[in-house]
Short mmCIF file of C-alpha atoms (C1' of nucleotides) in Angstrom, two decimals:
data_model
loop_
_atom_site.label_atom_id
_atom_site.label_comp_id
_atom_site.label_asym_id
_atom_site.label_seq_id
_atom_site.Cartn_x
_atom_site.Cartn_y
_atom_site.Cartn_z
CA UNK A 1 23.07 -85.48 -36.97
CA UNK A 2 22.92 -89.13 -35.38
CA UNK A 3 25.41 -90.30 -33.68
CA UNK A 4 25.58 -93.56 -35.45
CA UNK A 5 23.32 -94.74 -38.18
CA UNK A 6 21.76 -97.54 -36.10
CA UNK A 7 19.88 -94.17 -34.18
CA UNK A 8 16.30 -93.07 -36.26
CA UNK A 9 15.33 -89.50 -36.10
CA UNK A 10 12.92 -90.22 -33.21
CA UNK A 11 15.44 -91.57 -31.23
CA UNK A 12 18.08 -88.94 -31.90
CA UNK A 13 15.42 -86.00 -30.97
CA UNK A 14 13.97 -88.20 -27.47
CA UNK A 15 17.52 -88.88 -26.38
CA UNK A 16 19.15 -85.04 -27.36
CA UNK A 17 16.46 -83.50 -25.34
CA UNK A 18 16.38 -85.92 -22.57
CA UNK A 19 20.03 -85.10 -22.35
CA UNK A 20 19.39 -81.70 -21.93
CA UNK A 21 17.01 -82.44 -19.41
CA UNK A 22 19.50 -84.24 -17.33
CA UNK A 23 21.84 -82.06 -17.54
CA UNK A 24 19.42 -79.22 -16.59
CA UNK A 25 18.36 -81.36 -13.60
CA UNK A 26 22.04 -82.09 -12.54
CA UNK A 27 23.21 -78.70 -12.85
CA UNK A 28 19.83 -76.83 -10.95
CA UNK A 29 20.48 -79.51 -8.52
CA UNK A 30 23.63 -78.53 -7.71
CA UNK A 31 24.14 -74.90 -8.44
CA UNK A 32 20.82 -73.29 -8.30
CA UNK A 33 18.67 -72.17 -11.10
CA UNK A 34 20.20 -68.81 -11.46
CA UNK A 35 23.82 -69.83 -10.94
CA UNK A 36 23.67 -72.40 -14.15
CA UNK A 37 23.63 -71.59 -17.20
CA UNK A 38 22.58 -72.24 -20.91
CA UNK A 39 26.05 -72.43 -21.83
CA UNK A 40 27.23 -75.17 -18.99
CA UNK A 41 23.66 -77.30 -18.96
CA UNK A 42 24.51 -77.72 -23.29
CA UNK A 43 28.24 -78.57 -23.34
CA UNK A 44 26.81 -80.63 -19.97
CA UNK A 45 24.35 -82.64 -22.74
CA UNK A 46 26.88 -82.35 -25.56
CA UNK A 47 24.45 -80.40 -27.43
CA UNK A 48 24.39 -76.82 -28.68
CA UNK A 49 23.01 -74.07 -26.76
CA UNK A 50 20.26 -73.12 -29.45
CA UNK A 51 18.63 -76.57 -28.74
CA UNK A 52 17.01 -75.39 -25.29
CA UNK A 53 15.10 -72.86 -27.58
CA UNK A 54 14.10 -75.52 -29.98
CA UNK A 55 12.78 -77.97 -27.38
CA UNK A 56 11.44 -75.91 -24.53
CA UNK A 57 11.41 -72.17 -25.31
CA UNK A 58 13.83 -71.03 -22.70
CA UNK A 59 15.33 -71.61 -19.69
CA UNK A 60 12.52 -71.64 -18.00
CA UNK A 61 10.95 -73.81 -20.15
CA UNK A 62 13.83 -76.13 -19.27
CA UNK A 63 12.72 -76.22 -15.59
CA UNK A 64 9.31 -76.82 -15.98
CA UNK A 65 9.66 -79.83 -17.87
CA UNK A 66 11.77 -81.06 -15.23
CA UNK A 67 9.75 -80.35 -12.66
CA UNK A 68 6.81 -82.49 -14.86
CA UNK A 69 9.00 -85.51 -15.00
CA UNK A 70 10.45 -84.94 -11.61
CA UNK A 71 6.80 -84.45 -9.82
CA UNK A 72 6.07 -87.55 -11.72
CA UNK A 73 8.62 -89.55 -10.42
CA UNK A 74 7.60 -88.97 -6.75
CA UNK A 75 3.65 -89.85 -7.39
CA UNK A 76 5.19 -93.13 -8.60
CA UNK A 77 7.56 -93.01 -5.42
CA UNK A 78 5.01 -92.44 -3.21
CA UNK A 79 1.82 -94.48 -5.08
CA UNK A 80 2.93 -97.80 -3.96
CA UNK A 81 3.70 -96.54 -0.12
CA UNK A 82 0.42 -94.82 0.13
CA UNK A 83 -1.58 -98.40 -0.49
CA UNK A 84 0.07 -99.78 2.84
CA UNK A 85 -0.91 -98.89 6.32
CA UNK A 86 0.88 -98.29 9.86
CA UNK A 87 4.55 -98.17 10.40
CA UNK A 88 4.97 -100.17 7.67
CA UNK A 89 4.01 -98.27 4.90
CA UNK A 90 6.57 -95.64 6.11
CA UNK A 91 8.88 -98.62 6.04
CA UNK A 92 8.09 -99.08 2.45
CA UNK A 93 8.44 -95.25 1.38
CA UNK A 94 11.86 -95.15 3.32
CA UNK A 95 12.66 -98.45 1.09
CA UNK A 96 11.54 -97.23 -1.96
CA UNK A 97 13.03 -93.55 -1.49
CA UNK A 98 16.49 -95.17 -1.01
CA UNK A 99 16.24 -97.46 -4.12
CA UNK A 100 15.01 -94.18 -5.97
CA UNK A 101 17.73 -91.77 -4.15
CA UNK A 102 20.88 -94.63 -5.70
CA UNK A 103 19.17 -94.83 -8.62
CA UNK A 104 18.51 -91.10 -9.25
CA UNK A 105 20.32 -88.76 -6.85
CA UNK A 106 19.99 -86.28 -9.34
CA UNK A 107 16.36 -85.80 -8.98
CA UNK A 108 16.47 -85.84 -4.97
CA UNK A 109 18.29 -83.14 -4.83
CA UNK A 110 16.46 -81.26 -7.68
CA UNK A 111 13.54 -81.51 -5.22
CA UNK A 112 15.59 -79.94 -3.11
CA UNK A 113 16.88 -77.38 -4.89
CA UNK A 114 13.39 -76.25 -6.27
CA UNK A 115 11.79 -76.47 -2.71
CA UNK A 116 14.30 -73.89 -2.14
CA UNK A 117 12.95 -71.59 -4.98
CA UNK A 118 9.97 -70.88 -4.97
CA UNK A 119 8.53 -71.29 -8.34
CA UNK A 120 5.10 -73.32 -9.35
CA UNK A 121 6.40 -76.52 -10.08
CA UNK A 122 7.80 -76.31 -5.97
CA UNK A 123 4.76 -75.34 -5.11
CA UNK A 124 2.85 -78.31 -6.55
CA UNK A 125 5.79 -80.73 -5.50
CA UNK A 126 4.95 -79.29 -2.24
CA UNK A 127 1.22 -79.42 -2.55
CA UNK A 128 1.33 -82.82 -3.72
CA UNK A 129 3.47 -84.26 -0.98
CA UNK A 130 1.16 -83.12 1.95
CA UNK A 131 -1.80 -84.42 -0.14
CA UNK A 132 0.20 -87.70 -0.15
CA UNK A 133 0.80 -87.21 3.73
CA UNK A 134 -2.83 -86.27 4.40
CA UNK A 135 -4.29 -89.55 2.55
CA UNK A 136 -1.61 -91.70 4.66
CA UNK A 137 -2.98 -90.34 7.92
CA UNK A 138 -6.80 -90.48 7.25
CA UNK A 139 -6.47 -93.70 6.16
CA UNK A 140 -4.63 -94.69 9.68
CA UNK A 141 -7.14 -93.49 11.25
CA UNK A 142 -9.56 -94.76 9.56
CA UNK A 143 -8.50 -98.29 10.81
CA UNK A 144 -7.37 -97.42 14.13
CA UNK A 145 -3.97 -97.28 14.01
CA UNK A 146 -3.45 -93.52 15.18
CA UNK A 147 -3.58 -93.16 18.96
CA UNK A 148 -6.17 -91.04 20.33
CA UNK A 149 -6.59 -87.07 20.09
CA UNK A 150 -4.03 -86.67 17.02
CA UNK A 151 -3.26 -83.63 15.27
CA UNK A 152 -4.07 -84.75 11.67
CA UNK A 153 -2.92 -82.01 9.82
CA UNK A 154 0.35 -81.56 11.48
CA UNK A 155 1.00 -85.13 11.94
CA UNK A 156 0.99 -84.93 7.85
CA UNK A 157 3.06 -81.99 8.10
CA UNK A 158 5.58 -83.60 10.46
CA UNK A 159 5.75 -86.76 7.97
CA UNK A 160 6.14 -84.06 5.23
CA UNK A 161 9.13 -82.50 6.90
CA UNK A 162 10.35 -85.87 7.91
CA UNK A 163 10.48 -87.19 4.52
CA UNK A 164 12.26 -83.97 3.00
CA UNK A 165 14.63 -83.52 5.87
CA UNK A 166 17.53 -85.76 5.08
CA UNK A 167 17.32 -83.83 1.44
CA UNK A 168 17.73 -80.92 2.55
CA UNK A 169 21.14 -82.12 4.97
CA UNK A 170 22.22 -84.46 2.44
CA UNK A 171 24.92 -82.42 0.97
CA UNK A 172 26.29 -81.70 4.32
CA UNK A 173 25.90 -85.28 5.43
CA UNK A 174 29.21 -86.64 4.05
CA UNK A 175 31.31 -83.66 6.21
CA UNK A 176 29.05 -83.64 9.46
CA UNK A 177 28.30 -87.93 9.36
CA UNK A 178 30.65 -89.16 6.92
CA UNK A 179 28.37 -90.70 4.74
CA UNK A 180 25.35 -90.37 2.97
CA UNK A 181 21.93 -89.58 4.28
CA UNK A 182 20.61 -92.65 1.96
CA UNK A 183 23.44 -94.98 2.86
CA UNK A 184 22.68 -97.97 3.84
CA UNK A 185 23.77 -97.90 7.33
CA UNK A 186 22.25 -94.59 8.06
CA UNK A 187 18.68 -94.97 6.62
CA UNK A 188 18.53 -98.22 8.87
CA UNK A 189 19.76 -96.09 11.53
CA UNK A 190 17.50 -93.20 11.25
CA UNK A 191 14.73 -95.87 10.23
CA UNK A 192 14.61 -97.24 13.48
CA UNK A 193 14.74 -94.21 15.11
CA UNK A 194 11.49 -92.77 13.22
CA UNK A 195 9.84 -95.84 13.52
CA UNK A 196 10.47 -95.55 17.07
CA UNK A 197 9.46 -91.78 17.39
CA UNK A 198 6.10 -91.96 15.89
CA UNK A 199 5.38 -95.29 18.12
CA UNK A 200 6.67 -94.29 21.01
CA UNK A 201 8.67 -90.75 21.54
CA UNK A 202 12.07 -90.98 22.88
CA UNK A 203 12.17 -88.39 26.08
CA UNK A 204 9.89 -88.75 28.67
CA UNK A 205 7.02 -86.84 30.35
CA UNK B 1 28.67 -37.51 2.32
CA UNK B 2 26.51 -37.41 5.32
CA UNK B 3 22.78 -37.95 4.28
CA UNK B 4 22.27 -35.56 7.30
CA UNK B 5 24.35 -32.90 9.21
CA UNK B 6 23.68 -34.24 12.47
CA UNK B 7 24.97 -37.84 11.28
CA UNK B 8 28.61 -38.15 12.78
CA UNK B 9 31.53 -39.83 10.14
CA UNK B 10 30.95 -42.88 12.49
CA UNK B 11 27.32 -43.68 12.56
CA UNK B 12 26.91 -42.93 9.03
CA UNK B 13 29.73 -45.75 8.08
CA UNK B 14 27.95 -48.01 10.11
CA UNK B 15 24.41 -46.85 9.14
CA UNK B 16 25.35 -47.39 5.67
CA UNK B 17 27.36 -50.88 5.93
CA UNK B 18 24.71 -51.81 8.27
CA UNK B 19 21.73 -51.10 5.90
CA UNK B 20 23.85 -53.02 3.09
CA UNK B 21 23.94 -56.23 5.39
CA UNK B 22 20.26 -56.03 5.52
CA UNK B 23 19.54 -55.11 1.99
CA UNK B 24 21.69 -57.99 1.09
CA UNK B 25 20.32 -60.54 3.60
CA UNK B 26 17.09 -59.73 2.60
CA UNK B 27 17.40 -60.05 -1.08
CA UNK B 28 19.62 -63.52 -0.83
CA UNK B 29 17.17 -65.16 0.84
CA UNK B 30 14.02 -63.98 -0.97
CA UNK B 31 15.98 -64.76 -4.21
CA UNK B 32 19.73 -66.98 -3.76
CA UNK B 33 22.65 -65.45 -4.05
CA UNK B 34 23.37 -65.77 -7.68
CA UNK B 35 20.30 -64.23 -8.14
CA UNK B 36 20.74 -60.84 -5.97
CA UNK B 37 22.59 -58.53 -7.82
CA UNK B 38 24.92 -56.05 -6.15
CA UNK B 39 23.28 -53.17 -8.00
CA UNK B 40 19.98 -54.32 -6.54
CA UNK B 41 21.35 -54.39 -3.51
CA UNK B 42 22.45 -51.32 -3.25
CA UNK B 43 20.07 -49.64 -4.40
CA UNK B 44 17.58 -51.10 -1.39
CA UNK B 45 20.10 -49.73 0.59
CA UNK B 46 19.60 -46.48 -0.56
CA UNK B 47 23.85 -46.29 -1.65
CA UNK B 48 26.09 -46.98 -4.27
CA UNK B 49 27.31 -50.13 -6.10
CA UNK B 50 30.82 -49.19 -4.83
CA UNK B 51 30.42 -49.44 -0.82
CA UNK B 52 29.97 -53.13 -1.31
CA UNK B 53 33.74 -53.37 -2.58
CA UNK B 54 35.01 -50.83 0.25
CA UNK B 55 33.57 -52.27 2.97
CA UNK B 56 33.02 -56.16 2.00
CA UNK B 57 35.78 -56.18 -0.94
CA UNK B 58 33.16 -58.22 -3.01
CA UNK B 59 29.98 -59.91 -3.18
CA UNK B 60 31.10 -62.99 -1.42
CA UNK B 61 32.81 -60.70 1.12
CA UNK B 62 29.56 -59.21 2.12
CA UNK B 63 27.68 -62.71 2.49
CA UNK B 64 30.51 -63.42 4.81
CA UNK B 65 29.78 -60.93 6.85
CA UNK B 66 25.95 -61.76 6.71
CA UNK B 67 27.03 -65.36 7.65
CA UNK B 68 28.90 -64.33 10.56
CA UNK B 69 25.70 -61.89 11.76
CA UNK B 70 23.17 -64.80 10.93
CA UNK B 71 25.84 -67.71 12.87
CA UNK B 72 25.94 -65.39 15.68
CA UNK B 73 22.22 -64.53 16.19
CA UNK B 74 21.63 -67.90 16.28
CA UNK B 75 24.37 -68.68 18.57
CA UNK B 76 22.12 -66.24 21.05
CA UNK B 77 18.91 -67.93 20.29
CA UNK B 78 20.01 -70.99 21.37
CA UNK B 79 22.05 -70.67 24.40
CA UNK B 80 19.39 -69.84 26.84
CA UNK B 81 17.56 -72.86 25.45
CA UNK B 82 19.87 -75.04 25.85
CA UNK B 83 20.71 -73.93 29.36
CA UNK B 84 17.11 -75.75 30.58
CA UNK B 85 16.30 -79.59 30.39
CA UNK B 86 13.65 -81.56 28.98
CA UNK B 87 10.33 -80.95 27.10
CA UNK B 88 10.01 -77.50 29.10
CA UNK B 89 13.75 -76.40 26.95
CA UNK B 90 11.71 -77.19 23.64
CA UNK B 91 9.16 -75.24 24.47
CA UNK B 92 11.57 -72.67 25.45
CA UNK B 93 13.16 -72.53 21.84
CA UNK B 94 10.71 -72.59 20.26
CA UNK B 95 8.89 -69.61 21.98
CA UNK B 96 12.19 -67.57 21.71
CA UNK B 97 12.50 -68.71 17.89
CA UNK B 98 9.24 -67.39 16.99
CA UNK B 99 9.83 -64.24 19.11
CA UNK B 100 13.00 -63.53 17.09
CA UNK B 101 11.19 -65.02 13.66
CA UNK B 102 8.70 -62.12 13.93
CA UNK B 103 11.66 -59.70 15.34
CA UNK B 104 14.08 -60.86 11.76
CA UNK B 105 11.93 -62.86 9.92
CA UNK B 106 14.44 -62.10 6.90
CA UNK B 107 17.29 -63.50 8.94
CA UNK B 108 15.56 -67.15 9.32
CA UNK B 109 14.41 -67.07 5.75
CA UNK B 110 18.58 -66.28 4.91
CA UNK B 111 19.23 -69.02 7.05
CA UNK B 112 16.60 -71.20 4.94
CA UNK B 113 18.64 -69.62 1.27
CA UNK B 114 22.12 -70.46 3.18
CA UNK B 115 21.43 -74.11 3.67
CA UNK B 116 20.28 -74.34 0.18
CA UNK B 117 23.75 -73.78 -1.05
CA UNK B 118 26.49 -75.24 0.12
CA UNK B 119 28.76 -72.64 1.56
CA UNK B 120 31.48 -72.64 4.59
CA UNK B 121 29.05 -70.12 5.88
CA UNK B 122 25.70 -72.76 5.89
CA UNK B 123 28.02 -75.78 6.80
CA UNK B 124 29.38 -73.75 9.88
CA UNK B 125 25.10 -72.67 10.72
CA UNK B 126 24.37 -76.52 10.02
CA UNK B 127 27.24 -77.65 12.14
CA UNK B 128 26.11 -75.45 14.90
CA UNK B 129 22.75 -76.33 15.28
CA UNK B 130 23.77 -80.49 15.42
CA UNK B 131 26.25 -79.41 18.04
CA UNK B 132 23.66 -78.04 20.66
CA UNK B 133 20.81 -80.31 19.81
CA UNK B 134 23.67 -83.00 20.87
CA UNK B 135 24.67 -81.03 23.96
CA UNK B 136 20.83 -80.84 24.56
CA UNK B 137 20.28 -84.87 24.11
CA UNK B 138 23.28 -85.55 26.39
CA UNK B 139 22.10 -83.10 29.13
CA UNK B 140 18.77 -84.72 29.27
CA UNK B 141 20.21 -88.76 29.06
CA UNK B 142 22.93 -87.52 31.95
CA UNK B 143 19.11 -86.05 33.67
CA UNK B 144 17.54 -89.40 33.30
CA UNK B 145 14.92 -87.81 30.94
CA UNK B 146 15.90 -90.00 27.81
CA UNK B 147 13.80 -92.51 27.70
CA UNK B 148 16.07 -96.23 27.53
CA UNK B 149 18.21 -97.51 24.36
CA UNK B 150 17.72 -94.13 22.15
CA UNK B 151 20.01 -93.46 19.82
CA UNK B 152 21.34 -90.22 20.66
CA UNK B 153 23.23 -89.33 17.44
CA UNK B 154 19.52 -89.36 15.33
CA UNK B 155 18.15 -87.65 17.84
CA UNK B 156 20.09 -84.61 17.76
CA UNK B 157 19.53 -84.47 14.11
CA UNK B 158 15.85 -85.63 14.04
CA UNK B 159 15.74 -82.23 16.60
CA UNK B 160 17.92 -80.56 14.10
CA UNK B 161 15.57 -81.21 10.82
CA UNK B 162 12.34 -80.36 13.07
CA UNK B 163 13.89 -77.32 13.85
CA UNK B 164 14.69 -76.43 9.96
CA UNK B 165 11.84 -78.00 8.68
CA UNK B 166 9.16 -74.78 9.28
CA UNK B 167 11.83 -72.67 7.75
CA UNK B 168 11.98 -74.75 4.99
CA UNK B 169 8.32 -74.79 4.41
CA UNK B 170 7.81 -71.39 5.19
CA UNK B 171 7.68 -69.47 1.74
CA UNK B 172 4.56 -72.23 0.97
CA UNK B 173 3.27 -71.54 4.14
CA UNK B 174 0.74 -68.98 3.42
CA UNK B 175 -0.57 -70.91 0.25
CA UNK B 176 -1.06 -73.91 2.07
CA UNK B 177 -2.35 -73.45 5.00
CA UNK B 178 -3.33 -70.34 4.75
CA UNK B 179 -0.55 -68.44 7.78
CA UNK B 180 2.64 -68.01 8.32
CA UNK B 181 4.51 -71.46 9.73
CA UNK B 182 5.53 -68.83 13.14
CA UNK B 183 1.91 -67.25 13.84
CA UNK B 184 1.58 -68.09 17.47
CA UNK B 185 -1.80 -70.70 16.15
CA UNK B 186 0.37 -72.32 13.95
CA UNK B 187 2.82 -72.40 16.54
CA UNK B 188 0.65 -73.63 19.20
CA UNK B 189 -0.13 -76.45 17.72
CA UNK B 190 2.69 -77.60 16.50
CA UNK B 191 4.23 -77.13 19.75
CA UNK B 192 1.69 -79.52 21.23
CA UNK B 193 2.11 -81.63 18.47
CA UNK B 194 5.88 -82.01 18.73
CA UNK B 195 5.42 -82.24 22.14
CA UNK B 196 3.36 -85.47 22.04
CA UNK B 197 5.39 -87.28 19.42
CA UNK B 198 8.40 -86.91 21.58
CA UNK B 199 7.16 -88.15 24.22
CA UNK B 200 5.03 -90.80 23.71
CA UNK B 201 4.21 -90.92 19.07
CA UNK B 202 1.20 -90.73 17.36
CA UNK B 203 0.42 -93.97 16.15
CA UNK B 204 -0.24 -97.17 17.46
CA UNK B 205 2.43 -99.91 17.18
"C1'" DT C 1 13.04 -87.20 -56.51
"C1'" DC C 2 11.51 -83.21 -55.12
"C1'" DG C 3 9.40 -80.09 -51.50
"C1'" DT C 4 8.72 -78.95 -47.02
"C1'" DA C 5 8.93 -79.23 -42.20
"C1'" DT C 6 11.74 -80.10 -38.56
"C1'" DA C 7 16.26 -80.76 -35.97
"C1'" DC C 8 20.37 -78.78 -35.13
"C1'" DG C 9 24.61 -75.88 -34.80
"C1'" DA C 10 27.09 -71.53 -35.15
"C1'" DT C 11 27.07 -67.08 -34.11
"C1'" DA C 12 25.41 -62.44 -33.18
"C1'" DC C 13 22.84 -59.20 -29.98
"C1'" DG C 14 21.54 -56.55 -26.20
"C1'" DA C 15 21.32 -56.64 -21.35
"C1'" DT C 16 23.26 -57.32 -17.06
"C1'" DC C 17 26.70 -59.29 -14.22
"C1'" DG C 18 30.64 -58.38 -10.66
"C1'" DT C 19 34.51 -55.67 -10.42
"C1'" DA C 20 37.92 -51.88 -11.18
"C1'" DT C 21 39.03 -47.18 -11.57
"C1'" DA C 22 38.74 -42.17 -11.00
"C1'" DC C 23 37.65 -38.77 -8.20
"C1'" DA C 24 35.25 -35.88 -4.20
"C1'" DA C 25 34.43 -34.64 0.58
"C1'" DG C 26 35.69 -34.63 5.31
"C1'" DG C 27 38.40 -35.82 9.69
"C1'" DG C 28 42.75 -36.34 12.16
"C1'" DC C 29 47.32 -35.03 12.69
"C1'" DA C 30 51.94 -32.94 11.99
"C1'" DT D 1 48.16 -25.26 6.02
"C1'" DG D 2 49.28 -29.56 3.85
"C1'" DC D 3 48.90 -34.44 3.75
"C1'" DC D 4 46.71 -38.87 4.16
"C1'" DC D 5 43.29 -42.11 5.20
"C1'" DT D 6 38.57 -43.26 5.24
"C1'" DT D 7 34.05 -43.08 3.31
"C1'" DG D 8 31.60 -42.40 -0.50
"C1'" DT D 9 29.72 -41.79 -5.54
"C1'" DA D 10 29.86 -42.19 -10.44
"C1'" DT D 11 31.19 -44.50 -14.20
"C1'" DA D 12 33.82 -47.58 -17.20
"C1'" DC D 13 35.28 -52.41 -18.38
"C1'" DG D 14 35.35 -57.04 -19.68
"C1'" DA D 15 32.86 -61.18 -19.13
"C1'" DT D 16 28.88 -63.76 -19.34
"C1'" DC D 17 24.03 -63.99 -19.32
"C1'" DG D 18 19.61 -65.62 -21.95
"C1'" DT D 19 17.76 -65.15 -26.32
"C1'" DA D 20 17.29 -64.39 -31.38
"C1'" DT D 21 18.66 -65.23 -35.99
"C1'" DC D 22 20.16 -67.69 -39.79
"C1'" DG D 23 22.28 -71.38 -42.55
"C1'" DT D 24 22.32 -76.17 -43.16
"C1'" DA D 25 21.44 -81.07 -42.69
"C1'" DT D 26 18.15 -84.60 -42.19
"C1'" DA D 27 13.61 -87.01 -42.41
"C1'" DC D 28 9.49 -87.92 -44.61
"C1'" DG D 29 5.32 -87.57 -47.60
"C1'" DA D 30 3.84 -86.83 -52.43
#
DNA sequence: TCGTATACGATACGATCGTATACAAGGGCA
DNA sequence: TGCCCTTGTATACGATCGTATCGTATACGA
């Protein structure tokens, strides 16, 4: 049942399961996987509950296919940073993670949430961000721009943990900062500060 | 009814309210607290469904109490830390954190599950942990062992998310790198790793 | 225009959820 | 001894869970 004649059938079908998909990705987000359910993530997408069947199977079918488009979204995320070098590249990812963070909070904190469960598709998200980490740190190296006697694989695993930190504070950020973690003010904040830690520490010997 | 004649009234009220604190801790953070059930729980802890409501009053009532265990054991692991200055105070934290880690490794990975959702309990642990890490950064700028112009606030947190961030990659630990995130290696290194980057970065600038 | 496959909603089903109730055993005290 | 409070188990209750089923509406090819 369109909502208006102007929709075609294709249409109809692509946007009634994207909106489940949504709403699945708002609700895991916020609640957990466990603690939403079928019920709330349908009325959420103004669909019936039946239609999760239809599209994906089950529940958990539901959750993988967000975690497809999700993981997808941060190769793109990530794609353009990983072609620049130095502390400018991470300048970029910071740049591009706050454009994607306004434009899609949802899915931030989906990562979040799933990182917290571990299923496959947080395993892979996981997997595919220290691969991204890895690449970024050869590469450095690779054209001099790591100092001397670095610990490759954990200075990947610090960038990892770096990159998923703020995520994982955001929703206490507006109580303990009073603001966002990806406002404006405090990603040039915390920018600086990184920028300044992996160039130059900030306690001495 | 005593499990044992030897057990006094006492000890077996607090062996059995104990024992459902740790069945429950256990089995929120391996699976979120939606997805524990109390029957679950109590079954681990080797009692009945109906000691939760006696002793906690509900489910939430016995995460409380697990939050207010957790808060406090952390409380402990940090004070003697915090008591020393410098890189040498890092090193001491982290050395007692692993020692407890291996001691309750099922009380870190509750702490990981508590900061996942967003409960008075977790903001209280989160609020706690930015509050010495900014007693610790004060200490150390009053010492003269800050290095110049640092911004203090994004320190305590950047010490805050390297703190959480093993926790939160623990549970992928094993499948990516093949050990635990506290096996005294892993530790090792990123001790030495940590180390360097606060004090003087890994990459060139 | 008819036939069929698909999209969709309404509703029923069995399981499991957290909680409430009923009742038993034992200790402390008058 | 009689009473009460605590500690404890067993079980019942209502709600909600995810899933299955079925009827119908729509789209599309012959």
């Amino acid at each position: 049942m369109p909502q208006n004649a102007t929709e075609t059938a294709t249409t109809t079908h692509l946007n009634r399961r994207q909106r489940l998909i949504l709403a699945g990705r708002h609700l895991f987000a916020e609640k957990g996987y466990s603690a939403a359910g079928v019920r709330e993530i349908a009325a959420e997408a103004g669909v019936s509950i039946g239609l999760i069947r239809t599209h994906f199977g089950s529940k958990a079918g539901l959750r993988e296919e967000i975690d497809r488009q999700v993981i997808s979204q941060i190769e793109d995320l990530c794609s353009r940073a990983s072609e620049h070098l130095g502390t400018e590249a991470l300048d970029l990812l910071v740049e591009d993670a706050v454009e994607w963070v306004e434009r899609e909070r949802d899915a931030l904190l989906y990562v979040r949430a799933a990182l917290m469960e571990k299923t496959p598709g947080s395993q892979a998200l996981l997997r595919q961000l220290l691969e991204i980490m890895r690449r970024f740190v050869a590469l450095n190296r690779e054209r001099g721009l790591l100092q001397d006697d670095v610990d490759e694989d954990w200075a990947a695993t610090f960038l990892v943990i770096d990159f998923l930190g703020p995520a994982v504070l955001e929703p206490f950020s507006e109580a303990e900062f009073g603001m966002s973690m990806y406002h404006r003010e405090m990603v040039k904040r915390r920018s600086a500060f990184m920028n300044r830690v992996v160039t130059r520490g900030f306690m001495k010997s």
